[in-house]
CSV table of C-alpha atoms and ligand atoms in Angstrom, one decimal:
chain,number,residue,atom,x,y,z
A,287,MET,CA,88.9,38.3,83.0
A,288,THR,CA,90.2,41.2,85.2
A,289,LEU,CA,90.4,44.5,83.4
A,290,ARG,CA,93.7,46.3,84.3
A,291,ILE,CA,93.0,50.0,84.7
A,292,GLY,CA,95.5,52.9,84.8
A,293,VAL,CA,94.2,56.1,86.5
A,294,ILE,CA,95.2,59.6,85.3
A,295,GLY,CA,94.5,62.2,88.0
A,296,THR,CA,94.2,61.1,91.6
A,297,GLY,CA,92.3,64.0,93.1
A,298,ALA,CA,88.9,63.9,94.7
A,299,ILE,CA,87.0,61.9,92.1
A,300,GLY,CA,90.1,59.9,90.9
A,301,ARG,CA,90.6,58.6,94.4
A,302,ASP,CA,86.9,57.9,94.8
A,303,HIS,CA,86.8,55.9,91.6
A,304,ILE,CA,90.0,54.0,92.8
A,305,ARG,CA,88.2,53.2,96.0
A,306,ARG,CA,85.1,51.9,94.3
A,307,ILE,CA,87.0,49.8,91.7
A,308,THR,CA,89.2,48.3,94.5
A,309,CYS,CA,86.6,47.8,97.2
A,310,ASN,CA,83.1,47.6,95.6
A,311,LEU,CA,83.1,46.6,92.0
A,312,SER,CA,84.1,43.4,90.3
A,313,GLY,CA,86.1,42.5,87.3
A,314,ALA,CA,88.8,45.2,87.4
A,315,GLU,CA,92.0,46.2,89.3
A,316,ILE,CA,94.1,49.4,89.4
A,317,VAL,CA,97.5,48.6,88.0
A,318,ALA,CA,98.9,52.1,87.3
A,319,VAL,CA,98.4,55.7,88.5
A,320,THR,CA,99.7,59.1,87.5
A,321,ASP,CA,99.2,62.7,88.7
A,322,VAL,CA,101.0,65.9,87.9
A,323,ASN,CA,101.3,66.2,91.6
A,324,ALA,CA,103.4,63.1,92.5
A,325,ASP,CA,102.3,63.3,96.1
A,326,ALA,CA,98.7,62.8,95.1
A,327,ALA,CA,99.6,59.7,93.1
A,328,ALA,CA,101.6,58.3,96.1
A,329,LEU,CA,98.8,59.0,98.5
A,330,ALA,CA,96.3,57.1,96.3
A,331,ILE,CA,98.5,54.0,96.3
A,332,GLU,CA,99.0,54.2,100.0
A,333,SER,CA,95.4,55.0,100.9
A,334,TYR,CA,94.0,52.0,99.1
A,335,GLY,CA,96.9,49.5,99.6
A,336,LEU,CA,97.6,49.3,95.9
A,337,SER,CA,101.0,47.6,96.4
A,338,GLY,CA,100.9,46.1,92.9
A,339,ALA,CA,100.2,49.4,91.1
A,340,LYS,CA,103.0,51.4,89.5
A,341,ILE,CA,103.3,55.2,89.5
A,342,TYR,CA,104.0,56.6,86.1
A,343,PRO,CA,105.5,60.1,85.5
A,344,ASP,CA,102.8,61.2,83.1
A,345,ASP,CA,99.7,60.2,81.2
A,346,LEU,CA,101.5,59.2,78.0
A,347,SER,CA,103.9,56.8,79.7
A,348,LEU,CA,101.0,55.2,81.6
A,349,ILE,CA,98.9,54.8,78.4
A,350,ALA,CA,101.9,53.1,76.7
A,351,ALA,CA,102.4,50.6,79.5
A,352,PRO,CA,101.7,47.1,78.3
A,353,GLU,CA,100.0,46.1,81.5
A,354,VAL,CA,97.3,48.8,81.1
A,355,ASP,CA,94.1,47.6,79.3
A,356,ALA,CA,92.0,50.7,80.0
A,357,ILE,CA,92.5,54.2,81.3
A,358,LEU,CA,90.4,56.3,83.6
A,359,VAL,CA,90.8,60.0,83.1
A,360,ALA,CA,90.1,62.1,86.3
A,361,SER,CA,92.6,64.9,85.9
A,362,TRP,CA,91.3,68.5,85.6
A,363,GLY,CA,89.2,69.2,82.5
A,364,PRO,CA,91.8,71.0,80.3
A,365,ALA,CA,94.1,67.9,80.5
A,366,HIS,CA,91.4,65.4,79.3
A,367,GLN,CA,91.7,65.8,75.6
A,368,GLN,CA,95.4,64.8,75.3
A,369,SER,CA,94.9,61.7,77.5
A,370,VAL,CA,91.8,60.5,75.6
A,371,LEU,CA,93.4,61.0,72.2
A,372,ALA,CA,96.5,59.1,73.3
A,373,GLY,CA,94.3,56.3,74.7
A,374,ILE,CA,92.5,56.0,71.4
A,375,ALA,CA,95.7,56.1,69.4
A,376,ALA,CA,97.0,53.2,71.6
A,377,GLY,CA,93.7,51.3,71.0
A,378,LYS,CA,92.9,51.3,74.7
A,379,TYR,CA,89.5,51.7,76.4
A,380,VAL,CA,88.9,55.1,78.0
A,381,PHE,CA,86.6,56.2,80.8
A,382,CYS,CA,86.8,60.0,80.9
A,383,GLU,CA,85.3,62.2,83.5
A,384,LYS,CA,83.4,65.2,82.3
A,385,PRO,CA,84.2,67.3,80.3
A,386,LEU,CA,85.4,65.1,77.5
A,387,ALA,CA,87.4,68.2,76.3
A,388,THR,CA,87.0,71.8,77.2
A,389,THR,CA,86.1,72.9,73.6
A,390,ALA,CA,83.7,71.6,71.0
A,391,ALA,CA,86.6,71.4,68.5
A,392,GLY,CA,88.5,69.2,71.0
A,393,CYS,CA,85.5,66.8,71.4
A,394,ARG,CA,85.1,66.7,67.6
A,395,GLU,CA,88.7,65.6,67.3
A,396,ILE,CA,88.1,62.8,69.7
A,397,VAL,CA,84.9,61.8,67.8
A,398,GLU,CA,86.9,61.6,64.5
A,399,ALA,CA,89.7,59.6,66.1
A,400,GLU,CA,87.3,57.1,67.6
A,401,ILE,CA,85.4,56.7,64.3
A,402,LYS,CA,88.7,56.2,62.5
A,403,HIS,CA,89.6,53.5,65.1
A,404,GLY,CA,86.4,51.8,64.1
A,405,THR,CA,84.9,50.6,67.4
A,406,ARG,CA,83.8,52.4,70.5
A,407,LEU,CA,86.5,52.9,73.0
A,408,VAL,CA,85.3,55.9,75.0
A,409,GLN,CA,82.7,56.4,77.8
A,410,VAL,CA,82.1,59.8,79.3
A,411,GLY,CA,81.4,60.1,83.1
A,412,PHE,CA,77.9,61.5,82.8
A,413,MET,CA,76.7,59.3,85.6
A,414,ARG,CA,73.2,60.7,86.0
A,415,ARG,CA,72.0,58.4,83.1
A,416,TYR,CA,72.7,55.5,85.6
A,417,ASP,CA,70.7,57.2,88.5
A,418,SER,CA,67.5,55.3,89.3
A,419,GLY,CA,65.5,58.5,89.7
A,420,TYR,CA,66.4,59.8,86.2
A,421,ILE,CA,65.8,56.3,84.8
A,422,GLN,CA,62.3,56.4,86.2
A,423,LEU,CA,61.7,59.9,84.8
A,424,LYS,CA,62.8,58.6,81.4
A,425,GLU,CA,60.4,55.6,81.6
A,426,ALA,CA,57.5,58.0,82.5
A,427,VAL,CA,58.2,60.1,79.4
A,428,GLU,CA,58.8,57.2,77.0
A,429,SER,CA,55.7,55.2,78.2
A,430,GLY,CA,53.5,58.3,77.6
A,431,PHE,CA,52.5,58.4,81.3
A,432,ILE,CA,52.6,62.2,81.4
A,433,GLY,CA,51.8,62.8,77.8
A,434,GLU,CA,54.0,65.1,75.7
A,435,PRO,CA,56.6,66.9,77.9
A,436,LEU,CA,56.1,70.7,77.7
A,437,MET,CA,58.4,72.2,80.3
A,438,ILE,CA,61.2,71.0,82.7
A,439,ARG,CA,62.2,72.8,85.9
A,440,CYS,CA,65.5,71.9,87.5
A,441,ALA,CA,67.8,73.1,90.3
A,442,HIS,CA,71.5,72.2,90.8
A,443,ARG,CA,72.6,73.4,94.2
A,444,ASN,CA,76.0,72.9,95.9
A,445,PRO,CA,76.6,74.1,99.5
A,446,SER,CA,79.7,76.0,98.5
A,447,SER,CA,82.2,76.4,95.7
A,448,ALA,CA,86.0,76.5,95.6
A,449,ASP,CA,87.8,79.8,95.5
A,450,LEU,CA,89.0,79.2,91.9
A,451,TYR,CA,85.4,78.4,90.7
A,452,THR,CA,84.4,81.1,88.2
A,453,THR,CA,81.1,82.2,86.6
A,454,ASP,CA,81.6,80.2,83.4
A,455,MET,CA,82.2,77.0,85.5
A,456,ALA,CA,78.6,77.1,86.6
A,457,VAL,CA,78.0,76.0,83.0
A,458,THR,CA,81.1,73.9,82.1
A,459,ASP,CA,81.6,72.2,85.5
A,460,THR,CA,78.1,72.1,87.1
A,461,PHE,CA,75.2,72.6,84.6
A,462,ILE,CA,77.0,70.3,82.2
A,463,HIS,CA,75.3,67.4,84.1
A,464,GLU,CA,71.8,68.8,83.3
A,465,ILE,CA,72.9,69.5,79.7
A,466,ASP,CA,73.7,65.8,79.3
A,467,VAL,CA,70.9,64.1,81.1
A,468,LEU,CA,68.0,66.3,79.9
A,469,HIS,CA,68.3,65.8,76.2
A,470,TRP,CA,68.7,62.1,76.9
A,471,LEU,CA,65.5,62.2,79.0
A,472,VAL,CA,63.3,63.7,76.4
A,473,ASN,CA,65.2,62.5,73.3
A,474,ASP,CA,65.3,65.9,71.7
A,475,ASP,CA,68.1,68.4,70.7
A,476,TYR,CA,68.7,71.8,72.1
A,477,VAL,CA,68.4,74.8,69.8
A,478,SER,CA,69.0,77.9,72.0
A,479,ALA,CA,70.2,79.1,75.4
A,480,ARG,CA,69.6,82.1,77.6
A,481,VAL,CA,71.1,83.0,81.0
A,482,ALA,CA,69.6,85.4,83.6
A,483,PHE,CA,71.4,86.5,86.8
A,484,PRO,CA,69.1,87.1,89.8
A,485,LYS,CA,70.2,89.1,92.8
A,486,LYS,CA,73.6,87.8,93.9
A,487,THR,CA,74.1,85.9,97.1
A,488,ARG,CA,76.5,87.5,99.7
A,489,ASN,CA,77.9,84.0,100.2
A,490,ALA,CA,79.7,83.9,96.8
A,491,LEU,CA,83.2,85.4,96.3
A,492,PRO,CA,83.2,88.8,94.5
A,493,HIS,CA,84.3,87.3,91.2
A,494,LEU,CA,81.5,84.8,91.0
A,495,ARG,CA,77.9,85.5,89.8
A,496,ASP,CA,75.8,83.1,91.8
A,497,PRO,CA,72.9,82.0,91.4
A,498,GLN,CA,72.2,81.9,87.7
A,499,VAL,CA,69.1,80.7,85.8
A,500,ILE,CA,69.7,79.0,82.5
A,501,THR,CA,67.0,78.4,79.9
A,502,LEU,CA,67.3,75.9,77.1
A,503,GLU,CA,64.8,75.4,74.4
A,504,THR,CA,64.6,72.1,72.4
A,505,ARG,CA,63.8,71.5,68.7
A,506,GLY,CA,60.4,70.2,69.8
A,507,GLY,CA,59.7,73.4,71.8
A,508,ILE,CA,60.2,72.1,75.4
A,509,LEU,CA,61.4,74.9,77.6
A,510,ILE,CA,63.9,73.9,80.3
A,511,THR,CA,64.8,76.3,83.2
A,512,THR,CA,67.5,75.4,85.6
A,513,GLU,CA,68.7,77.3,88.7
A,514,ILE,CA,72.4,76.8,89.3
A,515,PHE,CA,73.2,77.9,92.9
A,516,VAL,CA,76.6,76.8,94.0
A,517,ASN,CA,76.7,78.6,97.4
A,518,CYS,CA,73.3,77.7,98.6
A,519,LYS,CA,74.8,76.7,102.0
A,520,TYR,CA,72.0,74.3,103.1
A,521,GLY,CA,73.0,71.1,101.1
A,522,TYR,CA,73.7,69.3,97.9
A,523,ASP,CA,70.3,69.4,96.2
A,524,ILE,CA,69.4,68.2,92.7
A,525,GLN,CA,65.8,68.8,91.6
A,526,CYS,CA,64.1,67.9,88.3
A,527,GLU,CA,60.4,68.2,87.4
A,528,ILE,CA,58.9,67.4,84.0
A,529,ILE,CA,55.6,69.0,83.2
A,530,GLY,CA,53.6,67.0,80.6
A,531,GLU,CA,50.2,67.4,78.9
A,532,GLU,CA,48.7,64.7,81.1
A,533,GLY,CA,50.6,65.0,84.4
A,534,ILE,CA,53.9,65.9,86.2
A,535,VAL,CA,56.8,63.7,87.4
A,536,ARG,CA,59.6,64.7,89.8
A,537,LEU,CA,62.9,63.3,90.7
A,538,PRO,CA,62.6,61.5,94.1
A,539,GLU,CA,64.1,63.1,97.2
A,540,VAL,CA,67.1,61.1,98.4
A,541,ALA,CA,65.9,58.5,100.9
A,542,GLY,CA,66.8,59.2,104.5
A,543,ILE,CA,65.0,58.7,107.8
A,544,THR,CA,62.7,61.4,109.1
A,545,TYR,CA,63.1,62.4,112.7
A,546,ARG,CA,60.9,63.9,115.3
A,547,LYS,CA,63.0,65.7,117.9
A,548,ASP,CA,63.0,68.9,119.9
A,549,ALA,CA,59.6,70.0,118.6
A,550,GLN,CA,60.7,69.4,115.0
A,551,LEU,CA,59.8,66.9,112.2
A,552,GLY,CA,62.8,66.7,109.9
A,553,MET,CA,65.1,64.9,107.5
A,554,ASN,CA,68.8,65.2,106.8
A,555,LEU,CA,70.1,66.4,103.5
A,556,LEU,CA,73.3,65.4,101.8
A,557,MET,CA,76.2,67.9,101.6
A,558,ASP,CA,78.5,66.2,99.0
A,559,TRP,CA,78.1,65.2,95.3
A,560,LYS,CA,80.1,62.0,96.1
A,561,ASP,CA,77.2,60.7,98.3
A,562,ARG,CA,74.3,62.0,96.2
A,563,PHE,CA,75.3,59.9,93.1
A,564,ILE,CA,77.2,57.2,94.8
A,565,ASP,CA,75.1,54.4,93.2
A,566,SER,CA,75.3,56.0,89.8
A,567,TYR,CA,79.1,56.2,89.9
A,568,ASP,CA,79.2,52.5,90.9
A,569,ARG,CA,76.8,51.5,88.1
A,570,GLU,CA,78.5,53.6,85.3
A,571,LEU,CA,81.9,52.1,86.1
A,572,GLN,CA,80.6,48.5,86.5
A,573,ASP,CA,78.9,48.8,83.2
A,574,PHE,CA,82.1,50.0,81.5
A,575,ILE,CA,84.1,47.1,83.0
A,576,ASP,CA,81.4,44.5,82.2
A,577,CYS,CA,81.0,45.6,78.6
A,578,ILE,CA,84.8,45.3,78.0
A,579,ASN,CA,85.2,42.1,79.9
A,580,GLN,CA,82.2,40.5,78.0
A,581,ASN,CA,83.3,41.8,74.6
A,582,ARG,CA,80.2,44.0,74.3
A,583,THR,CA,80.0,47.4,72.7
A,584,LEU,CA,80.2,50.2,75.4
A,585,GLN,CA,76.7,51.5,76.0
A,586,GLY,CA,77.3,54.5,78.3
A,587,PRO,CA,77.5,58.1,77.3
A,588,THR,CA,79.6,58.4,74.1
A,589,SER,CA,82.2,60.8,72.7
A,590,TRP,CA,79.3,62.3,70.7
A,591,ASP,CA,77.4,63.0,73.9
A,592,GLY,CA,80.6,64.8,75.1
A,593,TYR,CA,80.6,66.8,71.9
A,594,VAL,CA,76.9,67.7,72.3
A,595,ALA,CA,77.6,68.9,75.9
A,596,ALA,CA,80.5,71.0,74.8
A,597,VAL,CA,78.6,72.8,72.0
A,598,THR,CA,75.7,73.4,74.4
A,599,ALA,CA,78.0,74.7,77.1
A,600,ASP,CA,79.7,77.0,74.7
A,601,ALA,CA,76.3,78.6,73.8
A,602,CYS,CA,75.4,79.0,77.5
A,603,VAL,CA,78.7,80.7,78.2
A,604,ARG,CA,78.1,83.0,75.2
A,605,ALA,CA,74.7,83.7,76.6
A,606,GLN,CA,76.2,84.6,80.0
A,607,GLU,CA,78.3,87.2,78.3
A,608,SER,CA,75.8,88.6,75.8
A,609,GLY,CA,72.7,88.5,77.8
A,610,GLN,CA,71.0,87.4,74.6
A,611,GLU,CA,69.5,84.2,73.3
A,612,GLU,CA,72.3,82.2,71.7
A,613,ALA,CA,71.8,79.5,69.0
A,614,ILE,CA,73.0,75.9,69.6
A,615,GLU,CA,74.1,74.4,66.3
A,616,LEU,CA,75.2,70.8,66.3
A,617,ASP,CA,76.9,68.9,63.4
A,618,GLU,CA,74.9,66.0,62.0
A,619,LYS,CA,75.2,62.9,64.2
A,620,PRO,CA,77.5,60.3,62.6
A,621,GLU,CA,76.1,56.9,61.9
A,622,PHE,CA,78.8,55.4,64.1
A,623,TYR,CA,76.9,56.9,67.1
A,624,GLY,CA,73.4,55.9,65.9
A,625,GLY,CA,72.9,59.0,63.7
A,626,ILE,CA,71.2,59.1,60.3
A,627,ALA,CA,74.0,60.1,58.1
A,628,LEU,CA,77.8,60.3,58.3
A,629,ARG,CA,79.2,63.8,57.9
A,630,SER,CA,82.7,64.5,56.6
A,631,VAL,CA,84.8,62.3,58.8
B,182,LIG,P1,90.7,67.4,91.7
B,182,LIG,O1,91.3,68.7,91.5
B,182,LIG,O2,90.4,66.9,93.1
B,182,LIG,O3,91.6,66.3,91.1
B,182,LIG,C1,92.3,66.4,89.9
B,182,LIG,C2,93.6,65.7,89.9
B,182,LIG,O4,94.1,65.7,88.6
B,182,LIG,C3,94.6,66.5,90.8
B,182,LIG,O5,95.2,65.6,91.7
B,182,LIG,C4,95.6,67.0,89.8
B,182,LIG,O6,96.9,67.1,90.3
B,182,LIG,C5,95.5,66.0,88.7
B,182,LIG,N1,95.8,66.4,87.3
B,182,LIG,C6,95.5,67.5,86.7
B,182,LIG,N2,96.0,67.5,85.5
B,182,LIG,C7,96.6,66.3,85.3
B,182,LIG,C8,97.3,65.7,84.3
B,182,LIG,N3,97.5,66.4,83.1
B,182,LIG,N4,97.8,64.5,84.4
B,182,LIG,C9,97.6,63.9,85.6
B,182,LIG,N5,96.9,64.4,86.6
B,182,LIG,C10,96.5,65.6,86.5
B,182,LIG,O7,89.4,67.4,90.8
B,182,LIG,P2,88.2,66.4,90.9
B,182,LIG,O8,87.1,67.0,91.7
B,182,LIG,O9,88.7,65.0,91.2
B,182,LIG,O10,87.7,66.5,89.4
B,182,LIG,C11,88.4,65.8,88.4
B,182,LIG,C12,87.5,65.6,87.2
B,182,LIG,O11,86.4,64.9,87.6
B,182,LIG,C13,87.1,66.9,86.6
B,182,LIG,O12,87.1,66.7,85.2
B,182,LIG,C14,85.7,67.0,87.1
B,182,LIG,O13,84.9,67.8,86.2
B,182,LIG,C15,85.3,65.6,87.2
B,182,LIG,N6,84.3,65.5,88.3
B,182,LIG,C16,83.2,64.8,88.0
B,182,LIG,C17,82.2,64.7,88.9
B,182,LIG,C18,80.9,64.0,88.6
B,182,LIG,O14,80.0,64.1,89.3
B,182,LIG,N7,80.9,63.2,87.5
B,182,LIG,C19,82.4,65.1,90.2
B,182,LIG,C20,83.6,65.7,90.5
B,182,LIG,C21,84.5,65.9,89.5
B,183,LIG,P1,90.8,67.4,91.7
B,183,LIG,O1,91.4,68.8,91.5
B,183,LIG,O2,90.5,67.0,93.0
B,183,LIG,O3,91.7,66.3,91.0
B,183,LIG,C1,92.3,66.5,89.8
B,183,LIG,C2,93.6,65.8,89.9
B,183,LIG,O4,94.2,65.8,88.6
B,183,LIG,C3,94.6,66.5,90.7
B,183,LIG,O5,95.2,65.6,91.6
B,183,LIG,C4,95.6,67.0,89.8
B,183,LIG,O6,96.9,67.1,90.3
B,183,LIG,C5,95.5,66.0,88.7
B,183,LIG,N1,95.9,66.5,87.4
B,183,LIG,C6,95.6,67.6,86.8
B,183,LIG,N2,96.2,67.7,85.6
B,183,LIG,C7,96.8,66.5,85.4
B,183,LIG,C8,97.5,65.9,84.3
B,183,LIG,N3,97.7,66.6,83.2
B,183,LIG,N4,98.0,64.7,84.5
B,183,LIG,C9,97.8,64.0,85.6
B,183,LIG,N5,97.1,64.5,86.6
B,183,LIG,C10,96.6,65.7,86.5
B,183,LIG,O7,89.5,67.4,90.7
B,183,LIG,P2,88.3,66.5,90.8
B,183,LIG,O8,87.2,67.1,91.6
B,183,LIG,O9,88.7,65.1,91.2
B,183,LIG,O10,87.8,66.5,89.3
B,183,LIG,C11,88.5,65.8,88.3
B,183,LIG,C12,87.6,65.6,87.2
B,183,LIG,O11,86.5,65.0,87.5
B,183,LIG,C13,87.1,66.9,86.5
B,183,LIG,O12,87.1,66.8,85.1
B,183,LIG,C14,85.8,67.1,87.1
B,183,LIG,O13,84.9,67.8,86.2
B,183,LIG,C15,85.3,65.7,87.2
B,183,LIG,N6,84.3,65.5,88.2
B,183,LIG,C16,83.2,64.8,87.9
B,183,LIG,C17,82.3,64.7,88.8
B,183,LIG,C18,81.0,64.0,88.4
B,183,LIG,O14,80.0,64.1,89.1
B,183,LIG,N7,81.1,63.2,87.4
B,183,LIG,C19,82.4,65.2,90.1
B,183,LIG,C20,83.6,65.8,90.4
B,183,LIG,C21,84.6,66.0,89.4
B,184,LIG,C1,81.6,68.9,90.2
B,184,LIG,O1,82.7,68.9,89.3
B,184,LIG,C2,80.5,67.9,89.8
B,184,LIG,O2,80.6,67.3,88.8
B,184,LIG,C3,79.4,67.9,90.7
B,184,LIG,O3,78.5,66.8,90.3
B,184,LIG,C4,78.7,69.2,90.6
B,184,LIG,O4,77.5,69.2,91.5
B,184,LIG,C5,79.6,70.3,91.1
B,184,LIG,O5,79.0,71.6,90.9
B,184,LIG,C6,80.9,70.3,90.2
B,184,LIG,O6,81.8,71.3,90.6
């Protein structure tokens, strides 16, 4: 079976996903695209030779199209909620880039709609769960190799940020990847957040506070500190180290040749998120396609994971503003997502 996908939002990542589905992955084809910027949609069709794909005027008409089996939402964050809810209402599968919605209430609405539908339809694009480095870290924690995890130290560095990137986006756009992957890594829930602002880099625009240090604490007492530095200049660099009672494990450096030249021993660093997690993006989407084509329940990050990320991000943004520790309070996890009890749904 070939899954027929309609793409909503053909910007940077929308086009990158179209490229991978068309050129690298198996079992799916792009049959429809839409973008609020009609030129962006036309460019996507032209760039990847999608002569059979149709351009729709908006997300709702694309979702309603009978030839579309599944939608891929890669528009900007505030537009996600409407497209995901319409996808669920039409009974179509949805792959949604992060964030699932920009508010916890919006994510909760999606959760309720999916539960009402009765089967899982939504996968959120938290691709780090498919990264082999993070998978090895999780295996090390779960096998007891480093004993009980006590602390986690992370860094999320981008060489530069766009002009419209604001201080809260360090949480909602960037740190949100750590928020998702870290509670999954240690199988624990967050209970509080704090944010500290070190000396500001001269390389950030005046409106942006960069870098930031975010501290999360889990129910089990694990303390997680993450440096977010989105104008670090030197490269795209993702670090994660888990300190356990019996040892320490670290995310591997991205493989690259070392060179000896001009009196230097060196190694190149990546500059772009598209390259750093290229295998994970391939794997998350292939998994989405395979689960649907083989009639298996989706197994990637759920709408509930999107909700957890949004509640945690809200607390981090409050902590940015208050300078205080802010509580993270989650609703009880519905049985539908593997929780213990179903709360008012
Ligand atoms: P982008 O600005 O390059 O592209 C967004 C596109 O969506 C634009 O072409 C815009 O015109 C279009 N758009 C906006 N609202 C729309 C709507 N309502 N309907 C249709 N099209 C709409 O942004 P991007 O970098 O591609 O990011 C898109 C999404 O992907 C964001 O949610 C972002 O957080 C996410 N993202 C995820 C990762 C990751 O590592 N998983 C990386 C980059 C971006
Ligand atoms: P982008 O700005 O390059 O592309 C967004 C596109 O969506 C634009 O072409 C825009 O015209 C279009 N768009 C906006 N609103 C729309 C709407 N209502 N209907 C249709 N199209 C609409 O942004 P980018 O970088 O591609 O990010 C898109 C999404 O992907 C964001 O949610 C972002 O957080 C996420 N993202 C995820 C990454 C990851 O690592 N998983 C990496 C980069 C982005
Ligand atoms: C972008 O949207 C991503 O998701 C990247 O993974 C992240 O590193 C970057 O900071 C975000 O802007």
